[in-house]
XYZ file of C-alpha atoms in Angstrom:
619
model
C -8.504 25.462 -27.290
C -9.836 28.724 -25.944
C -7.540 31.438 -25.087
C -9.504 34.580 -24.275
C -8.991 37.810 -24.485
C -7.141 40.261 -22.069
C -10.519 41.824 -21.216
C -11.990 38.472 -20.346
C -9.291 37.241 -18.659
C -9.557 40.241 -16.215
C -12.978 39.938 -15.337
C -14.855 41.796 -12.946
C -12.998 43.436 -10.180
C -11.578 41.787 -7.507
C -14.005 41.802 -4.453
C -13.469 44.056 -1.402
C -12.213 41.729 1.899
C -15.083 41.540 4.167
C -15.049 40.141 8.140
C -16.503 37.126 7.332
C -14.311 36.538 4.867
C -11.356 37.162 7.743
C -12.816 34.966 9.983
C -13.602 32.117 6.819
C -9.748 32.680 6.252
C -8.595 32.502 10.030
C -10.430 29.077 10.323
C -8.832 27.657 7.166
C -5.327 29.113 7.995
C -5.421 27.498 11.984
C -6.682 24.007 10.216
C -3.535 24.235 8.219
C -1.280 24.659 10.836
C -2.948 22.122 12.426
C -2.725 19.622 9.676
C 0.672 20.328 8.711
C 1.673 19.993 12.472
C -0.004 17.150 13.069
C -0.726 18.419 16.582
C -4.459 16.335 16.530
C -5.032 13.263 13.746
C -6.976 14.960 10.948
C -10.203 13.845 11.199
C -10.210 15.375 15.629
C -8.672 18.447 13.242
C -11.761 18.405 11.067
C -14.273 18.047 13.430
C -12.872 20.983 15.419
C -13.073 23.077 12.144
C -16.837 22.237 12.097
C -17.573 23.167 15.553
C -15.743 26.228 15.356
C -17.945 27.073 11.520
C -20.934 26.449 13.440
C -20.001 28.317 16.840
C -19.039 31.586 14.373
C -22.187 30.748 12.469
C -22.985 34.586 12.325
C -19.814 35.260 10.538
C -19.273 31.913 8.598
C -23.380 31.707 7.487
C -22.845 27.850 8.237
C -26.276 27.386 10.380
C -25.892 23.619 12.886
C -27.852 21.979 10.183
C -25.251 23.099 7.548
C -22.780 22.080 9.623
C -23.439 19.015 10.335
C -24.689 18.343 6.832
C -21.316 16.754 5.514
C -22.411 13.533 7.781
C -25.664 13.038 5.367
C -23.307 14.003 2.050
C -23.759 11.693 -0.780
C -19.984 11.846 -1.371
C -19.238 10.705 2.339
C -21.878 8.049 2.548
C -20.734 6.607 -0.532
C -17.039 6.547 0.663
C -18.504 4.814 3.407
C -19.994 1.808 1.080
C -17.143 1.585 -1.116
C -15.013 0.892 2.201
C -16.938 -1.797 3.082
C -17.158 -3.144 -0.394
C -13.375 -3.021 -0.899
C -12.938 -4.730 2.511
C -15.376 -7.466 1.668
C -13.131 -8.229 -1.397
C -10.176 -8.453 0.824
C -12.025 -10.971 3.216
C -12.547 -13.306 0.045
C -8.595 -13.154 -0.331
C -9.401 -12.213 -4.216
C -6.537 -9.308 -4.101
C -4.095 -12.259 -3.001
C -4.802 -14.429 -5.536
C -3.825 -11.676 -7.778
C -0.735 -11.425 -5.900
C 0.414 -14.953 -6.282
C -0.298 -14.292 -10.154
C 1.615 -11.653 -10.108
C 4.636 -13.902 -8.428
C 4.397 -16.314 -11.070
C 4.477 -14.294 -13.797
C 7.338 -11.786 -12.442
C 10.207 -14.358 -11.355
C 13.481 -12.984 -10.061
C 13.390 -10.497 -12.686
C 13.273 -6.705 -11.269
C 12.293 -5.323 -14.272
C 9.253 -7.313 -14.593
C 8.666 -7.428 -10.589
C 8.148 -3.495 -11.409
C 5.792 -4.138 -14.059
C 3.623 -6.513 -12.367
C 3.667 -4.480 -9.224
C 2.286 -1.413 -11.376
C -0.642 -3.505 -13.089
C -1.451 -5.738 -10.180
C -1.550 -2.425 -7.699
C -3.106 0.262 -10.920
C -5.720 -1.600 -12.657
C -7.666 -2.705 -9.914
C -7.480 1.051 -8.130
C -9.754 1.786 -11.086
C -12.846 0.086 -9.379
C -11.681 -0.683 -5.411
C -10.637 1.885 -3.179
C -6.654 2.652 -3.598
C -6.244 2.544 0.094
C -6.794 -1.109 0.642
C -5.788 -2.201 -2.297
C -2.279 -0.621 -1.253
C -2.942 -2.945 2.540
C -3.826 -6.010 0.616
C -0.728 -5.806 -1.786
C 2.175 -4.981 0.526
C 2.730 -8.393 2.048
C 2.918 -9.933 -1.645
C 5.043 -7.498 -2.779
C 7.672 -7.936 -0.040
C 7.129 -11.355 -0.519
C 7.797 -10.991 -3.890
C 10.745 -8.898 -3.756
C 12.483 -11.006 -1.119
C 12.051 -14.463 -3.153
C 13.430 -12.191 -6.261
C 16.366 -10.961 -4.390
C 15.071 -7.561 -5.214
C 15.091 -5.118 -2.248
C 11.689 -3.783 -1.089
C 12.403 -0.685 -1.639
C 12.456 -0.814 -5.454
C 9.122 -2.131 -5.306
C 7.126 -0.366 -2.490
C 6.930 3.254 -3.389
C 5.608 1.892 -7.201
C 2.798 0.112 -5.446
C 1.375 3.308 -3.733
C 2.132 5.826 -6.942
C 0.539 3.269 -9.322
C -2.410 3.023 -6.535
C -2.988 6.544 -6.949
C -2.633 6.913 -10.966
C -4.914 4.313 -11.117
C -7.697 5.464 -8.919
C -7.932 8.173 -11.405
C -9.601 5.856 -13.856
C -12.985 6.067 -12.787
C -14.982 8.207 -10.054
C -14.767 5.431 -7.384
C -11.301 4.802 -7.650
C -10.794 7.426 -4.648
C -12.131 9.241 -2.048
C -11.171 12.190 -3.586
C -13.068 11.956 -7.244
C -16.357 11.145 -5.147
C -16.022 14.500 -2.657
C -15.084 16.327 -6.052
C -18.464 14.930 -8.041
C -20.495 16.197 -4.646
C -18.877 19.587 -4.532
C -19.045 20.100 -8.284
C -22.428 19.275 -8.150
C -23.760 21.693 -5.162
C -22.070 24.284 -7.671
C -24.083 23.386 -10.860
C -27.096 25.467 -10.038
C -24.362 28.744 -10.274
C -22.716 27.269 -12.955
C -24.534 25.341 -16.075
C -21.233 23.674 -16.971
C -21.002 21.733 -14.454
C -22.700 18.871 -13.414
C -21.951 15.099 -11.302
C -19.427 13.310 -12.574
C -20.310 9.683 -14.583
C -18.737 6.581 -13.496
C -16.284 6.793 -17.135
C -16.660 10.800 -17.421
C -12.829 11.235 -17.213
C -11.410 7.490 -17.779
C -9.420 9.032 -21.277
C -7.979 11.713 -18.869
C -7.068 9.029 -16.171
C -5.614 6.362 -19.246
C -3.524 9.449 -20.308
C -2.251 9.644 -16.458
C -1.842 5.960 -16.005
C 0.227 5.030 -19.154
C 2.250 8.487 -18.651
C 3.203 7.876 -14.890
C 3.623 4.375 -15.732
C 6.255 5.100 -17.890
C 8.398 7.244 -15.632
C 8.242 5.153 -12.891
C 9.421 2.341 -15.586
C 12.345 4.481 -16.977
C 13.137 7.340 -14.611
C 11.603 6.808 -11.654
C 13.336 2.874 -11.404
C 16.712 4.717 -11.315
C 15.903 7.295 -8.485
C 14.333 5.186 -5.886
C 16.939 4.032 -3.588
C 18.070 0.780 -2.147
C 16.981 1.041 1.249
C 16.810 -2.103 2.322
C 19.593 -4.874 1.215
C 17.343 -8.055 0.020
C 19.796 -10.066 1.628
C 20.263 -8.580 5.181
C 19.004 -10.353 8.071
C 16.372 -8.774 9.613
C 17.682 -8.240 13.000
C 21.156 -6.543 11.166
C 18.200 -4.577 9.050
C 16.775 -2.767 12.540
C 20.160 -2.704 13.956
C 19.136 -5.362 16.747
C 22.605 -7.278 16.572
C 23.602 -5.667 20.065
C 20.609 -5.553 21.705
C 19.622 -9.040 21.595
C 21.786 -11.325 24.525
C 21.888 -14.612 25.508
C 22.772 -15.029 29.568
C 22.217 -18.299 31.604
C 20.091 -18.069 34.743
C 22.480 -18.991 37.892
C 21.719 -21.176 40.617
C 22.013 -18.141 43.039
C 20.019 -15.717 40.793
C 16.860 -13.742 42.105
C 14.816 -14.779 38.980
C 14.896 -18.521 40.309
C 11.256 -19.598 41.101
C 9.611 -16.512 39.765
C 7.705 -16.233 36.553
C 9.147 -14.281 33.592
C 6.342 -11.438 34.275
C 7.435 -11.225 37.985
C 11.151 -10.555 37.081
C 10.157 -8.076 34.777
C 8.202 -6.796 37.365
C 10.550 -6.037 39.807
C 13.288 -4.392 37.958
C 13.021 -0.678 36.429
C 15.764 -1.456 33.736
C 14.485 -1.318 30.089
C 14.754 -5.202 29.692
C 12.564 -7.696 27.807
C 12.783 -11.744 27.516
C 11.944 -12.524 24.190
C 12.867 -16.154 24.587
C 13.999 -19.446 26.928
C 15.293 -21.761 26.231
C 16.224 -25.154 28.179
C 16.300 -29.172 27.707
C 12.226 -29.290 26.917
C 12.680 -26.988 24.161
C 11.979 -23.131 23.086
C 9.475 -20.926 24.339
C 8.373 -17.412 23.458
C 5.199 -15.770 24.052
C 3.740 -15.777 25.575
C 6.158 -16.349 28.488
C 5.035 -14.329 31.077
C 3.803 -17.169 33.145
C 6.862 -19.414 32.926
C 8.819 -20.149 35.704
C 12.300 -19.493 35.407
C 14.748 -22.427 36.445
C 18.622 -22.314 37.278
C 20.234 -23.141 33.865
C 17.427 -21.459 31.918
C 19.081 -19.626 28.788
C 16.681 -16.181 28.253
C 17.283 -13.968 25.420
C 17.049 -10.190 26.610
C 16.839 -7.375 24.708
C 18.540 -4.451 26.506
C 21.491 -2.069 25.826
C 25.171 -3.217 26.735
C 24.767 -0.918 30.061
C 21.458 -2.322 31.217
C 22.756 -5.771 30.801
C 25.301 -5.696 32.679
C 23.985 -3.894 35.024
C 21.216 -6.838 34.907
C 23.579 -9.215 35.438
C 25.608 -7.787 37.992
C 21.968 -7.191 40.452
C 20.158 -10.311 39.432
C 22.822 -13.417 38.983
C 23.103 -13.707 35.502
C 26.099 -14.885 33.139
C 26.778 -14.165 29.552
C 26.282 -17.293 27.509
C 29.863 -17.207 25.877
C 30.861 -16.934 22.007
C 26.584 -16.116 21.188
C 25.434 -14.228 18.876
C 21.412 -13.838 18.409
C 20.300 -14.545 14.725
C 17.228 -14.222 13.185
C 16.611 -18.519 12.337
C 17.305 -18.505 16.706
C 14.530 -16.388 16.744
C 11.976 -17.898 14.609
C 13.006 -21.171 13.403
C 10.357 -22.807 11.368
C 10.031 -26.135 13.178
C 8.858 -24.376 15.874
C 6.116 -22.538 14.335
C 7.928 -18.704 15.290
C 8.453 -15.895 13.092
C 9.803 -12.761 12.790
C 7.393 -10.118 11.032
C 6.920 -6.546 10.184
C 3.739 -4.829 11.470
C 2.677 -1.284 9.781
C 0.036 0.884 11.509
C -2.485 2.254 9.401
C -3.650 5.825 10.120
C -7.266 3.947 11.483
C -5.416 1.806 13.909
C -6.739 1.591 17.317
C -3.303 1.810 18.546
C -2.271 5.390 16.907
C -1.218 7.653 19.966
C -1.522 4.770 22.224
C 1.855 3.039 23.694
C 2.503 -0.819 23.928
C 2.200 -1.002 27.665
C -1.281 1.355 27.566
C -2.773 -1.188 24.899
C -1.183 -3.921 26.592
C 0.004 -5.175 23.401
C 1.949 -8.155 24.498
C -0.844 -10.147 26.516
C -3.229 -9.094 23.645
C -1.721 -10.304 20.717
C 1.081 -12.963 22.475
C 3.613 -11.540 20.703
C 6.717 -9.304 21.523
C 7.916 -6.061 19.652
C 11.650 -6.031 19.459
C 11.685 -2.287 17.383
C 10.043 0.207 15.870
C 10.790 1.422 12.275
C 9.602 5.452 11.474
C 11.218 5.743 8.121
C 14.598 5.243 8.355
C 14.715 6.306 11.965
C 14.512 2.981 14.445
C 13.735 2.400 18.240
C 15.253 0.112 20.292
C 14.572 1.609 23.618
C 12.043 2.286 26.099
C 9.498 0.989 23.099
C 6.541 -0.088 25.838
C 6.736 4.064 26.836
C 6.632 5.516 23.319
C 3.448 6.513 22.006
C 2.660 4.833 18.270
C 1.807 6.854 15.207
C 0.479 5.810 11.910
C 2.939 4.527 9.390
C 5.331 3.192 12.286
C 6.428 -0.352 11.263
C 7.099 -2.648 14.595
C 9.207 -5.772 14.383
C 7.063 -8.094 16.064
C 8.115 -11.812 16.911
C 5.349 -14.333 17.088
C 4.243 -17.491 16.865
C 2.465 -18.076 13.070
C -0.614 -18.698 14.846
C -0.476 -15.145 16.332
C 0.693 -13.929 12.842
C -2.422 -14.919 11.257
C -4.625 -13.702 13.628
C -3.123 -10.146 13.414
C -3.339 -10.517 9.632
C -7.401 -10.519 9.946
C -6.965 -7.721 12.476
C -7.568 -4.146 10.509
C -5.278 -2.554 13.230
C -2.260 -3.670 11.416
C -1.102 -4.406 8.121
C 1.033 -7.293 8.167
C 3.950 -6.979 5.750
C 4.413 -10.891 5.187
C 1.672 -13.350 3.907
C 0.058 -16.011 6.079
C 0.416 -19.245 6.139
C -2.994 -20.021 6.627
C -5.541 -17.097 5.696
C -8.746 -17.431 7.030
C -9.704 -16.209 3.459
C -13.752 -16.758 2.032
C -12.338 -17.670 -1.443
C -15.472 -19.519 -2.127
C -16.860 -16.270 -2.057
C -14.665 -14.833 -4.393
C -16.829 -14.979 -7.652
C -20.138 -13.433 -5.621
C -17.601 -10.297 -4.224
C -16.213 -9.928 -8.143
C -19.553 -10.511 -9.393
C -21.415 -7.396 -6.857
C -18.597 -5.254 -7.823
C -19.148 -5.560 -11.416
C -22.827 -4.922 -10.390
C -22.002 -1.801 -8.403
C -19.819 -0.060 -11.311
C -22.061 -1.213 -14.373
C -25.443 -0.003 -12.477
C -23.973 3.444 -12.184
C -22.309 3.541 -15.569
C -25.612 2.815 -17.397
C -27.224 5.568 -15.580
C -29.959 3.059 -13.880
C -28.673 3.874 -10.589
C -26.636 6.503 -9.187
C -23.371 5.434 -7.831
C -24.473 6.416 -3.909
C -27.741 3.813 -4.562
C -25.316 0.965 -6.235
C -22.798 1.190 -3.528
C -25.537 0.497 -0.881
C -26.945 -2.517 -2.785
C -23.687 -3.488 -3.034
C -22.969 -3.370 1.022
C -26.130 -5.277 1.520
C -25.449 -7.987 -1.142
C -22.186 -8.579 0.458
C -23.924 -9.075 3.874
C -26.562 -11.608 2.487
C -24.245 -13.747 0.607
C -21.525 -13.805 3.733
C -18.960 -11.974 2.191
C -19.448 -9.279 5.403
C -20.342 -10.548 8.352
C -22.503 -8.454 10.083
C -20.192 -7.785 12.949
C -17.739 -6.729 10.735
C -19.369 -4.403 8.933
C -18.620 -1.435 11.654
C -14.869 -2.693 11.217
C -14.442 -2.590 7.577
C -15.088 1.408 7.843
C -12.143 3.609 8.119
C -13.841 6.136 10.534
C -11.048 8.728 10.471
C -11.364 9.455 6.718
C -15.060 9.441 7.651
C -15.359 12.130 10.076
C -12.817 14.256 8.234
C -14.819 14.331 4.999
C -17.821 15.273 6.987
C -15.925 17.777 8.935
C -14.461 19.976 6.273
C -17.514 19.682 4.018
C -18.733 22.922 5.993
C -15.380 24.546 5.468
C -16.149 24.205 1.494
C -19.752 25.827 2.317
C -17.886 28.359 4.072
C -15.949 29.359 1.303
C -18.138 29.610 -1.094
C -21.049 31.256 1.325
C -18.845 34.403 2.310
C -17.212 35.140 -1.100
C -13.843 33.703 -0.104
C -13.734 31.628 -2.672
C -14.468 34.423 -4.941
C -11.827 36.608 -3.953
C -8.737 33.678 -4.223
C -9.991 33.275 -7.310
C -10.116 36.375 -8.312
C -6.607 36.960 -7.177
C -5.238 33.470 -8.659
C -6.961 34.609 -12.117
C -4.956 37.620 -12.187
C -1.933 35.661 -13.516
C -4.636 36.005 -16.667
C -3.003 39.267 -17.548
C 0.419 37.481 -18.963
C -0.504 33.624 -19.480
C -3.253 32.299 -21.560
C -6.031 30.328 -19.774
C -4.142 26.663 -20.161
C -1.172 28.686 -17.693
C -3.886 29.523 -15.200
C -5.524 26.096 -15.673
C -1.547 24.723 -15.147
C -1.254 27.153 -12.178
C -4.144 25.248 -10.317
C -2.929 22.427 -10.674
C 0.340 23.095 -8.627
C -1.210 25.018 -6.418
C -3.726 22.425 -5.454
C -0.561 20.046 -5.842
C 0.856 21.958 -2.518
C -2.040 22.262 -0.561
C -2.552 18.671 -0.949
C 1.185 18.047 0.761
C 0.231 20.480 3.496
C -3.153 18.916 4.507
C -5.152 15.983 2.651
C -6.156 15.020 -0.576
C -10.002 15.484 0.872
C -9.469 19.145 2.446
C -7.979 20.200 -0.675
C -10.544 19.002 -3.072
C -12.907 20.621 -1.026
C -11.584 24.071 -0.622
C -9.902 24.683 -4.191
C -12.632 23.387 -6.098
C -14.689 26.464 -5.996
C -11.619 28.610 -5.842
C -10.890 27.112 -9.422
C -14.902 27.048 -10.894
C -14.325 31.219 -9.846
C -10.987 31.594 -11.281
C -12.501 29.762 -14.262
C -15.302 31.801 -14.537
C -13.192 35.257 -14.314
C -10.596 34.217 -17.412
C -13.351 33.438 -19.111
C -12.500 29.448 -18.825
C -14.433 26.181 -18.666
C -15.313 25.998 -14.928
C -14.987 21.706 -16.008
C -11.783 21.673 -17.044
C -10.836 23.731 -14.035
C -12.719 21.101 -11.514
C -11.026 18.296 -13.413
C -7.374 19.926 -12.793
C -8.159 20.317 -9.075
C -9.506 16.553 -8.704
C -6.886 14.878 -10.430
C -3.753 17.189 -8.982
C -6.045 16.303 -5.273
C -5.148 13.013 -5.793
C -1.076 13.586 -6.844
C 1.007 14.228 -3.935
C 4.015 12.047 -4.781
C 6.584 14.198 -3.272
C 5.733 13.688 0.581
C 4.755 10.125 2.894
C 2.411 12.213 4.473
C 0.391 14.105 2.271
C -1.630 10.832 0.540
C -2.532 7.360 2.903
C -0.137 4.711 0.663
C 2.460 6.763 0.520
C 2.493 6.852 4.508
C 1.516 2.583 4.449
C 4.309 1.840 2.374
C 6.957 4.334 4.275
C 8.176 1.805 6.710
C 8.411 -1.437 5.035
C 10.403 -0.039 2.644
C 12.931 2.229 5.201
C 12.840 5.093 3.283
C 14.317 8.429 4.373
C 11.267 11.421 3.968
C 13.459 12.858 1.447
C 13.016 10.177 -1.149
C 9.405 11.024 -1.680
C 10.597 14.428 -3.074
C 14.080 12.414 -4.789
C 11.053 10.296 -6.490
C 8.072 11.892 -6.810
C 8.839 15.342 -7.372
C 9.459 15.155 -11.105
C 6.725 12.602 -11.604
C 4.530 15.402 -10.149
C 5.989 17.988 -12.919
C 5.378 15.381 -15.823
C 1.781 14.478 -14.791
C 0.811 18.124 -14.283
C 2.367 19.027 -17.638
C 0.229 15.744 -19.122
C -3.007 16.363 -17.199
C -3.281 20.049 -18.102
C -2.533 19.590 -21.921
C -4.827 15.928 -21.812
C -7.485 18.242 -19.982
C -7.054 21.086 -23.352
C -7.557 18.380 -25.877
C -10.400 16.292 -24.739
C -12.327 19.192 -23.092
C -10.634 22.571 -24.452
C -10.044 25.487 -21.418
């Protein structure tokens, strides 16, 4: 391991601030603030950065061809492809299968629940994008955990941390190692060291991560996630429902008498929903709104204690005495109704809309009775409040809604369906193109951007995609924000920015050897990450750390490799990576227990990155 010298480690001087470094600085502080604030989603954030690059082009050097150049990146087109690749897996229903493996093999028993849940969720990270995999896996593990008695939350928060340790196996096993492999290699002209990453270039490094956080989520890590969720609890006592679901009997004299459920509803401003009738014929749910209600006609409401009463003091209603709602009242099996969780994925259609604006009910014949943010619930005025990704709605449907909304990418639904419309025929053709993809690139023939297209249109000519899916399958947001901070990165580097953080980071040179500094970027990139994204913070401290690198007289690789893999490590926030934020609601966490959890996970894995980084590559 190389530790240079105190004159090396100094380096040249640090560079005098300029204006366009100011203004290169303003930009990147005000997309901060927006990021951490959340004021727009990220990728409206990132595309605002670009516009504002190119507007200030005389002071940022980024020209409108530069800045719209991240659109035409390799790194962002081949996100694209792998997106629809992973998605065409998921169609074939392969990732289940795996699931119902995993069910076999795991039992009742936690301990082995855990360790299926890491392999099933790790391994194939390694060669499908981490995101989906972490969408595909969350109704069998729930499913899992509930047939274990095992509460969710023991399970959940593994299956996103082992989704991320894993996609550090090989370059398409995130986002983030693909935008690092671009950005290292528009630096390899300035730097002969580096070069494009290989589809196995860091697979030791990413074993060493794997097997190490594996480990502490086995030992450790099992003891500090809490019990959020009670494997036993009914679901309506688990959302706190108990008192806002009421049965009351329609009387003869009542105002609802002749009118449809929807006309009711209609004419009263209280915050009241039917969710149920039920007389002689038999139960009905949604939809309901064109049912006509009759005297004797037992509705369940959901309101609050005042508004029913005050509902049945203006519109002739009793209280059906000595009833309590349950959950088997609400979706009893012989009549084909359920009770499930829906999560919203950050691409939803529905994120910063509100139920009544997407018109939710009529859409999707089913009924939200709450919404889950963490630990926090809604029970009130739901149809008003506006939806934001990672919010978990308790939807009752019937099971032929439930599978439809389990094909629909706008949700995620947290229990498996009955009857998939799965293409498991296709399944050996989808494992068979992926192998194809990876093993093209890894023997050099291709490069990885070239094999991921093939790929796309192999799926598409076999019928694993159908062509009018293929637009679906792509998660535009994390599209448009890898495009729109790419110029950001040019930015950077164009104005000498980048120069002068590193310069300033590599002073720590003067009393730790270059494995501290390495160590140093590491956290720092660590924090960034929790503040913004895994992709803005690739992009912006890579070619802090190649300068930094460069000025203690370091490997500029080892540096890149240290910002990639601690990109990719946020474990101590829901928000800073995408499966920490999918997983957030199904398993009622608090925010804090991402920290509780992940925060000495992130110490051990920097500690055995940095040191697995010194022995396979030196500093």
């Amino acid at each position: 391991m190389l530790v240079p010298d105190l004159a090396m480690q100094t380096g040249s001087a640090v560079p005098e601030l300029t204006v366009e470094m100011v203004v290169v600085f303003a930009i990147a502080a005000a997309a901060f603030v927006l990021f951490a604030t959340e004021a727009f989603p990220p990728d409206i954030t990132a595309l605002i950065v670009m516009v504002v690059l190119i507007i200030l082009g005389p002071w940022t050097g980024i020209s409108p061809e530069e800045g719209i150049s991240g659109f035409a990146n390799d790194a962002t087109i081949t996100v694209l492809a792998m997106l629809v690749l992973s998605a065409g897996v998921s169609q074939t229903g392969a990732v289940q299968q795996l699931g119902e493996r995993m069910a076999s093999f795991a039992g009742d028993d936690e301990r082995k629940q855990l360790a299926a849940t890491l392999a099933f969720a790790g391994i194939p990270s390694g060669v499908l994008n981490n995101t989906p995999i972490v969408a595909m896996l969350i109704p069998v593990v729930s499913d899992l955990a509930n047939r274990g008695n095992t509460s969710p939350s023991k399970l959940l928060i593994p299956l996103s941390y082992a989704s991320m340790v894993g996609g550090m196996l090989t370059l398409i096993g995130t986002s983030t190692n693909l935008i690092a492999s671009s950005v290292t290699a528009q630096l390899a002209g300035q730097y002969p060291s580096l070069h494009r990453f290989s589809m196995f270039e860091f697979t030791g490094l990413g074993v060493i991560v794997f097997v190490v956080g594996t480990a502490y989520i086995m030992t450790i890590g099992r003891r500090l996630i809490p019990e959020r969720l009670s494997p036993e609890e009914d679901i309506l006592e688990e959302y706190e429902l108990t008192p806002y679901l009421t049965e009351v009997i329609v009387d003869a004299d009542s105002t609802f008498v002749g009118q449809t459920v929807e006309e009711a509803l209609e004419e009263t401003d209280l915050d009241v929903d039917v969710v149920q009738l039920v007389r002689e014929e038999g139960t009905f749910m949604e939809p309901l709104a064109g049912n006509r209600i009759r005297p004797g006609d037992i509705l369940v409401v959901r309101a609050d204690f005042g508004t029913l009463r005050e509902l049945m003091l203006t519109e002739g209603l009793s209280l059906v005495a000595f009833s309590q709602v349950t959950e088997e009242e609400l979706g009893p099996e012989q009549e084909g109704q359920n009770l499930v969780e829906l999560v919203i994925p950050s691409w939803s259609s529905l994120v910063t809309e509100t139920l009544e604006s997407t018109t939710f009910r009529e859409r999707y014949d089913a009924n939200v009775l709450a919404i889950r943010r963490g630990s926090e619930l809604v029970r009130e005025r739901m149809d008003r409040t506006q939806i934001r990704r990672g919010d978990t709605l308790l939807v009752q449907a019937t099971q032929n809604s439930i599978n439809r909304l389990t094909m629909d990418r706008d949700f995620i639904v947290a229990q498996l369906a009955t009857e998939p419309d799965y293409r498991r025929a296709k399944i050996p053709l989808a494992i068979a193109i992926i192998l194809g993809v990876v093993g093209l690139a890894a023997l050099g023939i291709f490069d990885i951007l070239t094999t991921a297209l093939a790929g796309v249109v192999a799926m598409i000519l076999t019928g694993i995609v159908k062509p009018n899916e293929l637009y679906d399958s792509v998660e535009w947001d994390v599209i448009f924000l890898l495009a729109g901070l790419i110029p950001l990165g040019i930015a950077f580097e164009g104005t000498g920015a980048a120069n002068l953080v590193g310069a300033v980071v590599a002073s720590s040179a003067d009393f730790l050897p270059a494995i501290g500094v390495l160590w140093v970027f590491y956290v720092i990139t660590t924090l960034v990450t929790a503040v913004v994204s895994n992709s803005a913070s690739v992009i912006l401290m890579i070619p802090v750390a190649v300068e930094a690198a460069t000025r203690v007289g370091g490997d500029p690789f080892a540096f890149v490799l240290a910002v990639t893999f601690a990109s990719s490590a946020d474990f101590m926030t829901p928000i800073g990576y995408q499966t920490n934020l999918l997983v957030y609601g199904p398993g009622g966490y608090k925010f804090t227990d991402y920290f509780r959890v992940g925060a000495p996970l992130q110490l051990v894995l920097s500690i055995a990155t940095v040191f697995g980084i010194a022995v396979i590559w030196g500093v």
